[in-house]
Coordinates of N, CA and C in Angstrom, one line a residue:
X1 N 0.7 -0.8 -0.5 CA 0.0 -0.3 -0.2 C 0.8 1.4 0.2
X2 N 0.5 1.8 -0.8 CA 1.1 3.4 -0.8 C 0.9 4.4 -0.1
X3 N 1.7 5.2 0.1 CA 1.8 6.5 1.7 C 2.8 7.7 1.7
X4 N 2.4 8.7 2.0 CA 3.3 10.2 2.1 C 3.4 10.0 3.5
X5 N 4.3 10.8 3.8 CA 4.2 11.3 5.3 C 5.7 11.8 5.7
X6 N 5.2 13.2 6.3 CA 7.0 13.8 6.7 C 7.3 13.0 7.7
X7 N 9.0 12.6 7.3 CA 9.2 11.5 8.0 C 11.1 12.4 8.5
X8 N 11.7 12.5 9.8 CA 13.1 12.6 9.6 C 13.9 12.0 9.5
X9 N 14.9 12.0 9.1 CA 16.2 12.2 8.1 C 17.0 12.6 9.3
X10 N 17.8 12.2 10.4 CA 18.8 12.8 10.9 C 18.4 14.6 11.1
X11 N 17.7 14.3 11.9 CA 17.5 16.0 12.2 C 15.9 16.8 11.1
X12 N 16.5 16.3 10.0 CA 16.6 17.0 8.4 C 14.6 17.0 8.0
X13 N 13.7 17.2 8.8 CA 12.7 16.3 7.5 C 12.9 16.3 6.5
X14 N 11.8 15.2 5.3 CA 11.9 15.1 4.2 C 10.3 14.8 4.4
X15 N 9.7 15.0 3.5 CA 8.3 14.9 2.5 C 8.7 12.9 1.7
X16 N 8.2 12.0 2.1 CA 8.0 10.9 1.9 C 7.0 10.4 1.3
X17 N 7.0 9.9 0.1 CA 6.0 9.2 -0.5 C 7.0 8.0 -1.4
X18 N 6.5 6.6 -0.5 CA 6.5 5.7 -1.5 C 5.5 5.0 -1.7
X19 N 5.7 4.1 -3.1 CA 5.2 4.3 -4.0 C 5.1 2.0 -4.4
X20 N 6.3 1.5 -3.7 CA 6.3 0.8 -3.9 C 5.5 -0.2 -3.7
X21 N 6.1 -1.3 -5.8 CA 5.6 -2.5 -5.2 C 4.1 -1.6 -6.0
X22 N 3.6 -0.9 -6.4 CA 2.6 -0.5 -6.4 C 2.7 -0.8 -7.8
X23 N 0.8 -0.6 -8.8 CA 0.6 -1.1 -10.5 C -0.2 0.2 -10.6
X24 N 0.2 1.1 -11.1 CA -0.5 2.2 -12.1 C -1.5 2.6 -11.4
X25 N -2.4 3.1 -10.9 CA -3.3 3.1 -10.5 C -3.5 3.7 -8.7
X26 N -2.9 2.2 -8.4 CA -3.1 1.6 -7.0 C -2.5 3.5 -6.3
X27 N -1.8 4.0 -6.8 CA 0.2 5.1 -6.5 C -0.9 7.0 -6.6
X28 N -2.3 6.4 -7.5 CA -2.5 8.6 -7.4 C -3.3 8.4 -6.6
X29 N -3.9 8.2 -5.6 CA -4.8 8.9 -4.5 C -3.4 9.4 -3.4
X30 N -2.6 8.6 -3.1 CA -0.9 8.8 -2.9 C -0.3 10.2 -2.9
X31 N -1.0 10.5 -5.2 CA 0.3 11.3 -5.4 C -0.6 12.7 -4.6
X32 N -2.2 12.3 -4.6 CA -3.3 13.3 -4.2 C -2.8 14.3 -2.6
X33 N -2.6 13.0 -1.4 CA -2.5 13.5 -0.5 C -1.4 13.9 -0.7
X34 N 0.2 13.9 -1.6 CA 1.4 14.2 -1.5 C 1.2 15.6 -2.1
X35 N 0.3 16.3 -2.7 CA -0.6 17.7 -3.2 C -0.6 18.6 -1.4
X36 N -1.8 17.5 -0.8 CA -2.2 18.3 -0.2 C -1.0 18.3 1.1
X37 N -0.2 17.8 0.9 CA 0.9 18.1 3.0 C 2.1 19.0 1.9
X38 N 2.1 18.5 0.5 CA 2.8 19.3 0.8 C 2.3 21.5 0.8
X39 N 1.4 21.3 0.6 CA 0.6 23.1 -0.6 C 0.9 23.5 1.3
X40 N 0.8 22.8 1.9 CA 0.8 23.3 4.9 C 2.3 23.6 4.4
X41 N 3.3 23.8 3.2 CA 5.3 23.9 3.6 C 4.5 25.6 2.8
X42 N 6.2 26.2 3.0 CA 6.0 27.0 2.1 C 7.2 27.4 0.5
X43 N 6.9 28.0 0.3 CA 7.8 27.8 -0.7 C 9.5 28.1 -0.8
X44 N 10.0 27.3 -1.9 CA 10.9 26.3 -1.2 C 11.8 25.7 -0.4
X45 N 10.6 25.0 0.2 CA 11.0 24.6 1.3 C 10.9 22.9 1.3
X46 N 10.8 22.4 0.8 CA 10.0 21.0 0.7 C 11.1 20.0 0.4
X47 N 11.7 19.4 0.9 CA 12.9 18.0 0.6 C 11.9 16.8 0.3
X48 N 11.5 16.1 -0.4 CA 11.4 15.2 -1.3 C 11.8 13.4 -1.1
X49 N 11.3 12.1 -0.9 CA 11.5 11.1 -1.5 C 11.2 10.7 -1.6
X50 N 10.8 9.6 -2.7 CA 9.8 9.4 -3.6 C 10.8 7.4 -3.5
X51 N 9.8 6.5 -3.3 CA 10.2 5.1 -2.9 C 9.5 4.5 -4.8
X52 N 10.5 4.8 -5.6 CA 9.2 3.5 -6.9 C 9.5 2.7 -6.9
X53 N 10.1 1.8 -5.7 CA 11.0 0.1 -6.1 C 9.8 -0.4 -6.2
X54 N 10.4 -1.0 -7.7 CA 9.0 -1.9 -8.4 C 7.7 -1.4 -9.0
X55 N 8.0 -0.3 -8.9 CA 6.6 -0.4 -8.3 C 6.5 0.2 -10.8
X56 N 5.0 -0.3 -11.0 CA 4.1 0.4 -12.5 C 3.5 1.4 -12.8
X57 N 3.8 2.2 -13.7 CA 3.2 3.1 -14.0 C 2.2 3.2 -15.3
X58 N 1.1 3.4 -15.0 CA 0.3 3.7 -16.9 C 0.4 4.6 -17.3
X59 N -0.4 5.6 -18.1 CA -0.5 6.5 -18.5 C -1.2 7.7 -17.3
X60 N -2.1 6.7 -16.2 CA -3.1 8.0 -15.8 C -2.0 8.0 -15.1
X61 N -1.8 7.4 -14.0 CA -0.2 7.8 -13.0 C 0.5 8.6 -13.5
X62 N 1.1 8.8 -15.0 CA 2.0 9.3 -14.5 C 1.6 10.5 -15.5
X63 N -0.4 10.5 -15.4 CA 0.0 12.2 -15.7 C -0.4 13.2 -14.3
X64 N -0.2 11.8 -13.2 CA -1.5 12.0 -12.7 C 0.2 12.5 -10.8
X65 N 1.0 12.1 -11.7 CA 2.7 12.4 -11.5 C 3.6 14.4 -11.7
X66 N 3.2 13.6 -13.3 CA 2.9 15.3 -13.5 C 2.3 16.4 -13.5
X67 N 1.2 16.0 -13.0 CA 0.7 17.3 -11.8 C 0.6 16.9 -11.2
X68 N 1.8 16.4 -10.0 CA 1.8 16.6 -9.1 C 3.4 17.6 -8.4
X69 N 4.5 17.3 -9.9 CA 5.3 17.7 -10.3 C 4.9 19.4 -9.6
X70 N 4.3 19.9 -11.2 CA 4.5 21.3 -11.3 C 3.1 21.3 -11.1
X71 N 1.8 20.9 -10.0 CA 1.7 22.4 -8.6 C 2.5 21.9 -7.3
X72 N 3.4 21.2 -7.1 CA 4.5 21.8 -6.2 C 6.2 21.5 -5.9
X73 N 6.0 22.2 -7.3 CA 7.2 22.7 -8.1 C 7.6 24.2 -7.2
X74 N 6.5 25.4 -7.3 CA 7.1 26.5 -5.8 C 7.1 26.1 -5.0
X75 N 7.2 25.4 -4.1 CA 7.3 24.7 -2.6 C 8.8 23.6 -2.6
X76 N 9.4 23.0 -3.7 CA 10.3 22.1 -3.4 C 11.0 22.5 -3.6
X77 N 12.2 22.3 -2.3 CA 13.8 22.3 -2.4 C 14.8 21.6 -3.3
X78 N 14.5 20.1 -3.4 CA 15.1 19.5 -3.5 C 14.1 17.8 -3.5
X79 N 14.7 16.8 -4.7 CA 13.2 15.5 -5.1 C 14.3 14.7 -5.0
X80 N 13.9 13.9 -4.7 CA 15.5 11.7 -5.7 C 13.7 12.0 -5.3
X81 N 14.4 10.2 -6.3 CA 13.1 9.7 -7.0 C 14.6 8.1 -7.2
X82 N 13.7 7.6 -5.9 CA 14.3 6.2 -5.9 C 13.9 4.7 -5.7
X83 N 14.4 4.0 -6.4 CA 14.0 2.5 -6.7 C 14.7 1.9 -8.0
X84 N 13.7 3.1 -9.8 CA 13.5 3.1 -10.9 C 14.0 2.4 -12.1
X85 N 12.9 0.6 -12.1 CA 14.3 0.6 -13.5 C 14.6 1.2 -14.7
X86 N 15.9 0.8 -15.7 CA 15.5 1.4 -16.6 C 15.3 1.9 -17.6
X87 N 14.0 1.5 -17.6 CA 12.9 2.1 -19.0 C 11.9 3.4 -18.0
X88 N 11.8 3.1 -16.3 CA 10.9 3.8 -15.5 C 12.0 5.3 -15.1
X89 N 12.9 5.3 -15.2 CA 13.9 5.9 -15.5 C 14.1 6.8 -16.7
X90 N 14.3 6.6 -17.3 CA 13.7 7.5 -19.8 C 12.2 7.7 -18.9
X91 N 11.4 7.6 -18.6 CA 9.8 8.5 -18.7 C 9.6 9.0 -17.5
X92 N 10.1 9.3 -15.4 CA 10.6 9.9 -15.4 C 11.6 11.6 -16.1
X93 N 12.6 11.0 -16.8 CA 13.4 12.0 -17.6 C 12.3 12.5 -18.9
X94 N 11.7 12.1 -19.1 CA 10.9 12.1 -20.1 C 10.1 13.4 -19.5
X95 N 9.0 13.6 -18.1 CA 9.0 14.3 -16.9 C 9.6 15.3 -16.3
X96 N 10.5 14.8 -15.9 CA 12.1 15.9 -15.6 C 12.0 17.0 -16.2
X97 N 12.5 16.6 -18.2 CA 12.5 17.8 -19.0 C 10.5 17.6 -19.3
X98 N 9.6 17.4 -18.5 CA 8.6 18.6 -18.9 C 8.6 19.2 -18.4
X99 N 8.8 19.7 -17.3 CA 8.3 20.3 -15.6 C 9.7 20.8 -15.6
X100 N 10.8 20.9 -15.4 CA 12.0 21.6 -15.1 C 12.1 21.6 -13.9
X101 N 11.4 20.2 -13.0 CA 12.1 20.2 -12.0 C 13.4 18.8 -11.2
X102 N 14.0 20.0 -10.7 CA 15.8 19.5 -11.0 C 15.2 18.1 -9.9
X103 N 15.6 16.6 -10.8 CA 15.2 15.7 -9.5 C 16.7 15.5 -10.2
X104 N 16.7 14.5 -9.0 CA 18.3 13.8 -9.0 C 18.0 12.5 -8.3
X105 N 18.3 10.9 -9.2 CA 17.6 9.4 -8.9 C 19.0 8.7 -8.7
X106 N 18.5 7.7 -7.8 CA 19.5 7.4 -7.0 C 18.7 5.8 -7.5
X107 N 19.7 4.6 -7.3 CA 18.7 3.3 -6.3 C 18.0 3.2 -6.0
X108 N 18.9 3.5 -4.4 CA 18.0 3.2 -3.0 C 17.3 4.2 -2.1
X109 N 16.4 4.5 -1.2 CA 16.1 5.2 -0.5 C 16.8 5.9 0.5
X110 N 18.0 5.1 0.6 CA 19.5 5.3 1.7 C 20.5 6.7 1.1
X111 N 20.8 5.7 -0.4 CA 21.2 6.8 -0.9 C 20.1 8.3 -1.0
X112 N 19.2 8.1 -1.1 CA 18.7 9.5 -1.9 C 18.4 10.2 -0.7
X113 N 18.2 9.6 0.6 CA 18.2 10.8 2.0 C 19.1 11.2 2.2
X114 N 20.1 10.7 1.9 CA 21.5 10.3 2.3 C 21.9 11.9 1.8
X115 N 21.9 11.8 0.7 CA 21.3 12.8 -0.8 C 21.5 14.4 -0.2
X116 N 19.2 13.6 0.1 CA 19.4 15.3 0.9 C 19.9 15.6 1.8
X117 N 19.9 14.9 3.1 CA 20.9 15.2 3.8 C 21.6 16.3 3.8
X118 N 22.1 15.4 3.1 CA 23.6 16.0 2.6 C 23.6 17.5 1.6
X119 N 22.8 17.8 0.7 CA 22.4 19.0 0.6 C 21.6 19.7 1.5
X120 N 20.7 19.7 2.0 CA 20.0 20.6 3.1 C 21.3 21.1 4.3
X121 N 22.7 19.6 4.5 CA 23.7 20.6 5.4 C 24.0 21.9 4.6
X122 N 24.7 21.7 3.2 CA 25.3 22.4 2.6 C 25.2 23.8 1.7
X123 N 23.7 23.3 2.0 CA 22.0 24.9 2.1 C 22.4 26.0 2.6
X124 N 21.6 24.8 3.7 CA 22.3 25.4 5.1 C 23.4 26.7 5.7
X125 N 24.4 25.3 5.3 CA 25.5 26.7 5.8 C 26.4 27.8 4.9
X126 N 25.2 27.6 2.9 CA 25.6 28.4 2.6 C 24.7 29.8 3.2
X127 N 23.8 29.6 4.0 CA 22.7 31.5 4.0 C 22.9 32.1 4.8
X128 N 24.0 30.8 6.0 CA 24.0 31.0 6.6 C 25.5 31.8 6.9
X129 N 26.0 31.4 5.9 CA 27.4 33.2 5.9 C 26.9 33.5 4.6
X130 N 25.9 33.6 4.0 CA 25.0 34.8 2.9 C 25.0 35.8 3.7

C-alpha cells in the first residue's frame, strides 16, 4: 500500500512518498495526498524522497505525477526518486524535461535520503554565511 508522510532523517524533515510495489492506479491517491501535504509548506522548503522500487506506471499515473510535480514545484527545494528500473528512469527523465523540475535519481532510498540530508546541510551553511 502506498502512502506519504513527513519523516525525520538525522534531524532533517523530508516528505517521504512510498509507491513501492504498486501498479498504475494504486498510487494515484497517494499523489493527491502529496499535493495536500506539500501545500502546507513554505515555498522552496520541501525536501522530497520518492520510493518507486518495483512500481509500475500507466498513463493515468504518469499524468498524476506530472500534475503533482508541476503543482509542487514552487514548494520544492530538492527531490530524489529511488529504485527505478531502466525503463522507468527514461519515463521520469521525460517528466523532468517537461516540468523543469530538478530531480536526482538513486538506486536505493538510503542513498537518496543521504543525498537530501547532505544537500540540506550544504545549503543551510551557505544561507547562514550569506
